[in-house]
PDB file of C-alpha atoms in Angstrom:
ATOM      1  CA  UNK A 167     -52.966 -20.910 -57.497  1.00 84.00           C
ATOM      2  CA  UNK A 168     -54.769 -21.570 -54.190  1.00 93.00           C
ATOM      3  CA  UNK A 169     -58.146 -20.600 -52.691  1.00 94.00           C
ATOM      4  CA  UNK A 170     -56.598 -18.680 -49.812  1.00 95.00           C
ATOM      5  CA  UNK A 171     -59.952 -18.138 -48.098  1.00 94.00           C
ATOM      6  CA  UNK A 172     -60.016 -21.909 -47.522  1.00 96.00           C
ATOM      7  CA  UNK A 173     -56.540 -21.977 -45.928  1.00 97.00           C
ATOM      8  CA  UNK A 174     -55.997 -21.080 -42.267  1.00 97.00           C
ATOM      9  CA  UNK A 175     -52.563 -22.605 -41.681  1.00 98.00           C
ATOM     10  CA  UNK A 176     -49.442 -22.927 -43.820  1.00 98.00           C
ATOM     11  CA  UNK A 177     -47.182 -25.840 -42.899  1.00 98.00           C
ATOM     12  CA  UNK A 178     -43.604 -25.242 -44.003  1.00 98.00           C
ATOM     13  CA  UNK A 179     -40.634 -27.524 -44.448  1.00 98.00           C
ATOM     14  CA  UNK A 180     -37.278 -25.936 -43.546  1.00 98.00           C
ATOM     15  CA  UNK A 181     -34.309 -27.191 -45.587  1.00 98.00           C
ATOM     16  CA  UNK A 182     -34.828 -26.458 -49.269  1.00 98.00           C
ATOM     17  CA  UNK A 183     -38.149 -24.730 -48.590  1.00 98.00           C
ATOM     18  CA  UNK A 184     -37.337 -21.801 -46.296  1.00 98.00           C
ATOM     19  CA  UNK A 185     -33.569 -22.294 -46.163  1.00 98.00           C
ATOM     20  CA  UNK A 186     -31.206 -22.898 -49.077  1.00 98.00           C
ATOM     21  CA  UNK A 187     -30.458 -26.634 -49.248  1.00 98.00           C
ATOM     22  CA  UNK A 188     -26.931 -25.829 -50.446  1.00 97.00           C
ATOM     23  CA  UNK A 189     -25.629 -25.919 -46.849  1.00 97.00           C
ATOM     24  CA  UNK A 190     -26.942 -29.438 -46.176  1.00 97.00           C
ATOM     25  CA  UNK A 191     -25.733 -30.735 -49.525  1.00 97.00           C
ATOM     26  CA  UNK A 192     -22.249 -29.377 -48.780  1.00 97.00           C
ATOM     27  CA  UNK A 193     -22.258 -31.146 -45.416  1.00 97.00           C
ATOM     28  CA  UNK A 194     -23.571 -34.541 -46.473  1.00 96.00           C
ATOM     29  CA  UNK A 195     -22.287 -34.832 -50.045  1.00 96.00           C
ATOM     30  CA  UNK A 196     -18.876 -33.188 -49.617  1.00 97.00           C
ATOM     31  CA  UNK A 197     -17.656 -32.560 -46.067  1.00 97.00           C
ATOM     32  CA  UNK A 198     -18.753 -35.881 -44.553  1.00 97.00           C
ATOM     33  CA  UNK A 199     -17.012 -38.083 -47.163  1.00 97.00           C
ATOM     34  CA  UNK A 200     -13.940 -35.801 -47.170  1.00 98.00           C
ATOM     35  CA  UNK A 201     -13.635 -36.063 -43.391  1.00 97.00           C
ATOM     36  CA  UNK A 202     -14.243 -39.819 -43.442  1.00 97.00           C
ATOM     37  CA  UNK A 203     -11.541 -40.221 -46.101  1.00 97.00           C
ATOM     38  CA  UNK A 204      -9.007 -38.478 -43.879  1.00 97.00           C
ATOM     39  CA  UNK A 205     -10.073 -40.257 -40.703  1.00 96.00           C
ATOM     40  CA  UNK A 206     -10.059 -43.755 -42.178  1.00 96.00           C
ATOM     41  CA  UNK A 207      -7.107 -43.072 -44.491  1.00 97.00           C
ATOM     42  CA  UNK A 208      -8.993 -44.234 -47.563  1.00 97.00           C
ATOM     43  CA  UNK A 209      -9.502 -42.581 -50.928  1.00 97.00           C
ATOM     44  CA  UNK A 210     -12.237 -40.004 -51.354  1.00 97.00           C
ATOM     45  CA  UNK A 211     -13.936 -42.327 -53.850  1.00 97.00           C
ATOM     46  CA  UNK A 212     -13.972 -45.146 -51.290  1.00 97.00           C
ATOM     47  CA  UNK A 213     -15.307 -42.817 -48.611  1.00 97.00           C
ATOM     48  CA  UNK A 214     -18.037 -41.557 -50.931  1.00 97.00           C
ATOM     49  CA  UNK A 215     -19.043 -45.143 -51.659  1.00 97.00           C
ATOM     50  CA  UNK A 216     -19.216 -46.037 -47.975  1.00 96.00           C
ATOM     51  CA  UNK A 217     -21.228 -42.945 -47.131  1.00 96.00           C
ATOM     52  CA  UNK A 218     -23.659 -43.443 -50.013  1.00 96.00           C
ATOM     53  CA  UNK A 219     -24.245 -47.070 -49.009  1.00 96.00           C
ATOM     54  CA  UNK A 220     -24.914 -45.982 -45.436  1.00 96.00           C
ATOM     55  CA  UNK A 221     -27.333 -43.300 -46.629  1.00 95.00           C
ATOM     56  CA  UNK A 222     -29.273 -45.704 -48.840  1.00 95.00           C
ATOM     57  CA  UNK A 223     -29.666 -48.156 -45.965  1.00 96.00           C
ATOM     58  CA  UNK A 224     -31.867 -45.765 -43.971  1.00 95.00           C
ATOM     59  CA  UNK A 225     -33.262 -43.404 -46.648  1.00 91.00           C
ATOM     60  CA  UNK A 226     -36.732 -42.151 -45.775  1.00 88.00           C
ATOM     61  CA  UNK A 227     -36.513 -43.205 -42.120  1.00 93.00           C
ATOM     62  CA  UNK A 228     -35.952 -41.100 -39.023  1.00 95.00           C
ATOM     63  CA  UNK A 229     -32.370 -42.409 -38.766  1.00 96.00           C
ATOM     64  CA  UNK A 230     -31.568 -40.731 -42.094  1.00 94.00           C
ATOM     65  CA  UNK A 231     -32.182 -37.375 -40.410  1.00 96.00           C
ATOM     66  CA  UNK A 232     -30.700 -38.247 -37.000  1.00 96.00           C
ATOM     67  CA  UNK A 233     -27.346 -36.637 -36.174  1.00 96.00           C
ATOM     68  CA  UNK A 234     -26.839 -39.061 -33.264  1.00 96.00           C
ATOM     69  CA  UNK A 235     -27.264 -41.998 -35.644  1.00 96.00           C
ATOM     70  CA  UNK A 236     -24.677 -40.647 -38.064  1.00 97.00           C
ATOM     71  CA  UNK A 237     -22.212 -39.775 -35.330  1.00 96.00           C
ATOM     72  CA  UNK A 238     -22.390 -43.377 -34.117  1.00 96.00           C
ATOM     73  CA  UNK A 239     -22.470 -44.977 -37.564  1.00 96.00           C
ATOM     74  CA  UNK A 240     -19.666 -42.960 -39.152  1.00 96.00           C
ATOM     75  CA  UNK A 241     -17.669 -42.083 -36.045  1.00 96.00           C
ATOM     76  CA  UNK A 242     -17.724 -38.383 -36.914  1.00 96.00           C
ATOM     77  CA  UNK A 243     -18.642 -35.316 -34.850  1.00 96.00           C
ATOM     78  CA  UNK A 244     -21.495 -34.250 -37.115  1.00 96.00           C
ATOM     79  CA  UNK A 245     -22.353 -31.039 -35.251  1.00 96.00           C
ATOM     80  CA  UNK A 246     -18.713 -29.954 -35.413  1.00 96.00           C
ATOM     81  CA  UNK A 247     -18.923 -30.328 -39.201  1.00 96.00           C
ATOM     82  CA  UNK A 248     -22.039 -28.143 -39.207  1.00 96.00           C
ATOM     83  CA  UNK A 249     -20.210 -25.395 -37.358  1.00 96.00           C
ATOM     84  CA  UNK A 250     -17.323 -25.538 -39.849  1.00 96.00           C
ATOM     85  CA  UNK A 251     -19.703 -24.403 -42.623  1.00 96.00           C
ATOM     86  CA  UNK A 252     -22.100 -22.350 -40.506  1.00 96.00           C
ATOM     87  CA  UNK A 253     -21.791 -19.254 -42.708  1.00 95.00           C
ATOM     88  CA  UNK A 254     -23.421 -21.209 -45.547  1.00 96.00           C
ATOM     89  CA  UNK A 255     -26.686 -21.493 -43.617  1.00 97.00           C
ATOM     90  CA  UNK A 256     -28.834 -19.031 -45.555  1.00 97.00           C
ATOM     91  CA  UNK A 257     -32.501 -18.200 -45.913  1.00 97.00           C
ATOM     92  CA  UNK A 258     -33.932 -18.391 -49.413  1.00 97.00           C
ATOM     93  CA  UNK A 259     -34.200 -14.814 -50.654  1.00 95.00           C
ATOM     94  CA  UNK A 260     -37.961 -15.127 -51.153  1.00 96.00           C
ATOM     95  CA  UNK A 261     -38.740 -16.734 -47.774  1.00 97.00           C
ATOM     96  CA  UNK A 262     -38.957 -13.693 -45.518  1.00 96.00           C
ATOM     97  CA  UNK A 263     -41.299 -11.661 -47.784  1.00 96.00           C
ATOM     98  CA  UNK A 264     -43.559 -14.716 -48.022  1.00 97.00           C
ATOM     99  CA  UNK A 265     -43.601 -15.305 -44.259  1.00 97.00           C
ATOM    100  CA  UNK A 266     -44.390 -11.642 -43.639  1.00 96.00           C
ATOM    101  CA  UNK A 267     -47.199 -11.741 -46.212  1.00 95.00           C
ATOM    102  CA  UNK A 268     -48.666 -14.839 -44.561  1.00 97.00           C
ATOM    103  CA  UNK A 269     -48.695 -13.013 -41.235  1.00 96.00           C
ATOM    104  CA  UNK A 270     -50.329  -9.967 -42.825  1.00 94.00           C
ATOM    105  CA  UNK A 271     -52.984 -12.233 -44.337  1.00 94.00           C
ATOM    106  CA  UNK A 272     -53.703 -13.778 -40.932  1.00 94.00           C
ATOM    107  CA  UNK A 273     -52.357 -17.245 -41.720  1.00 97.00           C
ATOM    108  CA  UNK A 274     -50.697 -19.365 -39.038  1.00 98.00           C
ATOM    109  CA  UNK A 275     -47.117 -20.347 -39.998  1.00 98.00           C
ATOM    110  CA  UNK A 276     -45.899 -23.695 -38.643  1.00 98.00           C
ATOM    111  CA  UNK A 277     -42.529 -25.302 -39.362  1.00 98.00           C
ATOM    112  CA  UNK A 278     -42.602 -29.086 -39.822  1.00 98.00           C
ATOM    113  CA  UNK A 279     -39.104 -30.452 -40.326  1.00 98.00           C
ATOM    114  CA  UNK A 280     -37.242 -33.733 -40.328  1.00 97.00           C
ATOM    115  CA  UNK A 281     -34.185 -31.866 -39.009  1.00 97.00           C
ATOM    116  CA  UNK A 282     -32.672 -33.199 -35.781  1.00 96.00           C
ATOM    117  CA  UNK A 283     -33.404 -30.857 -32.835  1.00 96.00           C
ATOM    118  CA  UNK A 284     -29.723 -29.814 -32.571  1.00 95.00           C
ATOM    119  CA  UNK A 285     -29.649 -29.039 -36.291  1.00 95.00           C
ATOM    120  CA  UNK A 286     -32.960 -27.171 -36.015  1.00 97.00           C
ATOM    121  CA  UNK A 287     -31.770 -25.073 -33.072  1.00 96.00           C
ATOM    122  CA  UNK A 288     -28.553 -24.115 -34.881  1.00 97.00           C
ATOM    123  CA  UNK A 289     -30.413 -22.993 -37.994  1.00 97.00           C
ATOM    124  CA  UNK A 290     -33.113 -21.081 -36.133  1.00 96.00           C
ATOM    125  CA  UNK A 291     -30.466 -19.223 -34.127  1.00 94.00           C
ATOM    126  CA  UNK A 292     -28.276 -18.460 -37.131  1.00 96.00           C
ATOM    127  CA  UNK A 293     -31.068 -17.216 -39.419  1.00 96.00           C
ATOM    128  CA  UNK A 294     -33.536 -15.602 -37.015  1.00 93.00           C
ATOM    129  CA  UNK A 295     -36.236 -17.661 -38.727  1.00 95.00           C
ATOM    130  CA  UNK A 296     -38.027 -18.419 -35.476  1.00 94.00           C
ATOM    131  CA  UNK A 297     -39.239 -14.807 -35.198  1.00 94.00           C
ATOM    132  CA  UNK A 298     -41.435 -15.377 -38.258  1.00 95.00           C
ATOM    133  CA  UNK A 299     -42.977 -18.665 -37.127  1.00 97.00           C
ATOM    134  CA  UNK A 300     -45.995 -19.414 -34.957  1.00 98.00           C
ATOM    135  CA  UNK A 301     -44.631 -22.826 -33.983  1.00 97.00           C
ATOM    136  CA  UNK A 302     -42.241 -25.569 -35.014  1.00 97.00           C
ATOM    137  CA  UNK A 303     -42.031 -29.340 -34.772  1.00 98.00           C
ATOM    138  CA  UNK A 304     -39.122 -31.691 -35.415  1.00 98.00           C
ATOM    139  CA  UNK A 305     -40.196 -35.126 -36.573  1.00 97.00           C
ATOM    140  CA  UNK A 306     -37.853 -36.536 -33.905  1.00 97.00           C
ATOM    141  CA  UNK A 307     -40.384 -35.371 -31.312  1.00 97.00           C
ATOM    142  CA  UNK A 308     -43.012 -37.612 -32.884  1.00 97.00           C
ATOM    143  CA  UNK A 309     -40.695 -40.589 -33.352  1.00 96.00           C
ATOM    144  CA  UNK A 310     -41.526 -40.800 -37.067  1.00 97.00           C
ATOM    145  CA  UNK A 311     -40.194 -39.108 -40.198  1.00 97.00           C
ATOM    146  CA  UNK A 312     -42.521 -36.896 -42.241  1.00 97.00           C
ATOM    147  CA  UNK A 313     -42.688 -39.686 -44.816  1.00 97.00           C
ATOM    148  CA  UNK A 314     -44.782 -41.710 -42.336  1.00 97.00           C
ATOM    149  CA  UNK A 315     -48.532 -41.313 -41.640  1.00 97.00           C
ATOM    150  CA  UNK A 316     -47.854 -41.472 -37.899  1.00 97.00           C
ATOM    151  CA  UNK A 317     -45.973 -38.184 -38.089  1.00 98.00           C
ATOM    152  CA  UNK A 318     -48.922 -36.453 -39.687  1.00 98.00           C
ATOM    153  CA  UNK A 319     -51.385 -37.700 -37.106  1.00 98.00           C
ATOM    154  CA  UNK A 320     -49.000 -36.502 -34.378  1.00 98.00           C
ATOM    155  CA  UNK A 321     -48.676 -33.055 -36.000  1.00 98.00           C
ATOM    156  CA  UNK A 322     -52.442 -32.703 -36.499  1.00 98.00           C
ATOM    157  CA  UNK A 323     -53.057 -33.547 -32.857  1.00 98.00           C
ATOM    158  CA  UNK A 324     -50.118 -31.500 -31.555  1.00 98.00           C
ATOM    159  CA  UNK A 325     -51.233 -28.275 -33.242  1.00 98.00           C
ATOM    160  CA  UNK A 326     -54.972 -29.064 -33.226  1.00 98.00           C
ATOM    161  CA  UNK A 327     -55.050 -28.615 -36.992  1.00 98.00           C
ATOM    162  CA  UNK A 328     -58.009 -28.771 -39.329  1.00 98.00           C
ATOM    163  CA  UNK A 329     -56.156 -30.738 -42.041  1.00 98.00           C
ATOM    164  CA  UNK A 330     -58.355 -29.746 -44.971  1.00 98.00           C
ATOM    165  CA  UNK A 331     -57.685 -26.070 -44.217  1.00 98.00           C
ATOM    166  CA  UNK A 332     -53.883 -26.457 -44.307  1.00 98.00           C
ATOM    167  CA  UNK A 333     -51.379 -25.839 -47.104  1.00 98.00           C
ATOM    168  CA  UNK A 334     -48.133 -27.828 -46.880  1.00 98.00           C
ATOM    169  CA  UNK A 335     -44.985 -26.669 -48.712  1.00 98.00           C
ATOM    170  CA  UNK A 336     -41.976 -28.971 -49.185  1.00 98.00           C
ATOM    171  CA  UNK A 337     -39.276 -29.740 -51.755  1.00 98.00           C
ATOM    172  CA  UNK A 338     -39.755 -33.525 -51.475  1.00 97.00           C
ATOM    173  CA  UNK A 339     -42.451 -35.115 -53.677  1.00 97.00           C
ATOM    174  CA  UNK A 340     -42.635 -38.194 -51.441  1.00 96.00           C
ATOM    175  CA  UNK A 341     -43.309 -36.053 -48.357  1.00 97.00           C
ATOM    176  CA  UNK A 342     -45.886 -33.981 -50.240  1.00 98.00           C
ATOM    177  CA  UNK A 343     -47.600 -37.262 -51.109  1.00 98.00           C
ATOM    178  CA  UNK A 344     -47.542 -38.343 -47.451  1.00 98.00           C
ATOM    179  CA  UNK A 345     -49.182 -35.057 -46.446  1.00 98.00           C
ATOM    180  CA  UNK A 346     -51.882 -35.481 -49.077  1.00 98.00           C
ATOM    181  CA  UNK A 347     -52.548 -39.057 -47.943  1.00 98.00           C
ATOM    182  CA  UNK A 348     -52.909 -37.767 -44.372  1.00 98.00           C
ATOM    183  CA  UNK A 349     -55.690 -35.413 -45.437  1.00 98.00           C
ATOM    184  CA  UNK A 350     -53.765 -32.135 -45.677  1.00 98.00           C
ATOM    185  CA  UNK A 351     -55.895 -30.041 -48.003  1.00 98.00           C
ATOM    186  CA  UNK A 352     -53.305 -28.412 -50.256  1.00 98.00           C
ATOM    187  CA  UNK A 353     -49.711 -29.144 -51.285  1.00 98.00           C
ATOM    188  CA  UNK A 354     -47.036 -27.053 -52.993  1.00 98.00           C
ATOM    189  CA  UNK A 355     -43.620 -28.191 -54.207  1.00 98.00           C
ATOM    190  CA  UNK A 356     -40.369 -26.229 -54.466  1.00 98.00           C
ATOM    191  CA  UNK A 357     -38.465 -26.643 -57.724  1.00 97.00           C
ATOM    192  CA  UNK A 358     -35.192 -25.039 -56.611  1.00 98.00           C
ATOM    193  CA  UNK A 359     -34.275 -26.232 -53.104  1.00 98.00           C
ATOM    194  CA  UNK A 360     -30.519 -25.823 -53.706  1.00 97.00           C
ATOM    195  CA  UNK A 361     -29.567 -22.459 -55.223  1.00 96.00           C
ATOM    196  CA  UNK A 362     -26.417 -23.983 -56.717  1.00 96.00           C
ATOM    197  CA  UNK A 363     -28.099 -26.860 -58.558  1.00 96.00           C
ATOM    198  CA  UNK A 364     -30.483 -27.122 -61.536  1.00 96.00           C
ATOM    199  CA  UNK A 365     -34.214 -27.035 -60.825  1.00 96.00           C
ATOM    200  CA  UNK A 366     -35.917 -30.335 -60.088  1.00 96.00           C
ATOM    201  CA  UNK A 367     -39.111 -31.385 -61.848  1.00 94.00           C
ATOM    202  CA  UNK A 368     -42.177 -32.032 -59.692  1.00 96.00           C
ATOM    203  CA  UNK A 369     -45.064 -33.445 -61.697  1.00 94.00           C
ATOM    204  CA  UNK A 370     -47.672 -34.664 -59.181  1.00 95.00           C
ATOM    205  CA  UNK A 371     -48.145 -31.351 -57.368  1.00 97.00           C
ATOM    206  CA  UNK A 372     -48.164 -27.661 -58.240  1.00 97.00           C
ATOM    207  CA  UNK A 373     -44.640 -26.307 -57.810  1.00 97.00           C
ATOM    208  CA  UNK A 374     -42.865 -22.942 -57.860  1.00 97.00           C
ATOM    209  CA  UNK A 375     -39.342 -21.559 -57.756  1.00 96.00           C
ATOM    210  CA  UNK A 376     -40.170 -18.181 -56.171  1.00 97.00           C
ATOM    211  CA  UNK A 377     -42.726 -17.330 -53.471  1.00 97.00           C
ATOM    212  CA  UNK A 378     -43.271 -13.942 -55.112  1.00 95.00           C
ATOM    213  CA  UNK A 379     -45.733 -15.601 -57.500  1.00 94.00           C
ATOM    214  CA  UNK A 380     -48.041 -16.269 -54.526  1.00 95.00           C
ATOM    215  CA  UNK A 381     -47.989 -12.855 -52.883  1.00 92.00           C
ATOM    216  CA  UNK A 382     -50.465 -10.946 -55.024  1.00 89.00           C
ATOM    217  CA  UNK A 383     -53.271 -13.522 -54.722  1.00 89.00           C
ATOM    218  CA  UNK A 384     -52.521 -13.991 -51.017  1.00 91.00           C
ATOM    219  CA  UNK A 385     -52.773 -10.289 -50.194  1.00 83.00           C
ATOM    220  CA  UNK A 386     -55.785  -9.743 -52.480  1.00 85.00           C
ATOM    221  CA  UNK A 387     -57.633 -12.572 -50.721  1.00 80.00           C
ATOM    222  CA  UNK A 388     -56.908 -10.915 -47.385  1.00 72.00           C
ATOM    223  CA  UNK A 389     -58.213  -7.510 -48.453  1.00 68.00           C
ATOM    224  CA  UNK A 390     -61.343  -8.828 -50.171  1.00 63.00           C
TER     225      UNK A 390
END
């Protein structure tokens, strides 16, 4: 699928790409409106409507991913809600074999996430993911979400990347497009970010549902 000899660095999203997005969907689509319904003494339907309107207002911006913003906007202790469902934070089953294969093939593995630093720290600690990474960057450090070109310039400078020799993997087509526009050489989509939901269709980029399909070519390219 990819000319691995032309790729030095693999840039990896976290939620939905290395981790199962089911945890985040449970938080933001279920637990947040349920908690808001109880706190404001309104129906669950009303709470869901209020939350959805608030989400749409900042979709695609850094605020959308900012736990501090949501704590202030909704009046909820967002990190406390994360800890209530902490056991649902899970690695995708195919992530660790892929990360190990990348290391064996001599590829640098960098995490680029829109996750808030508190959210990132919780997930790294709970999963042990950090042990299989060569670096990580939260978009909050740059001041721009991954949807923005400014984030990509920050990341390129921060890690001293050669963009055309990077592969970026993400479950969001709009973020894949932003990476391509920024000069990142290769993009790969994830069709099944949430293990409990149907696969999504990604049409503008190559996409997979299991990293196992990449391993043979990756390891062959390393040995050749």
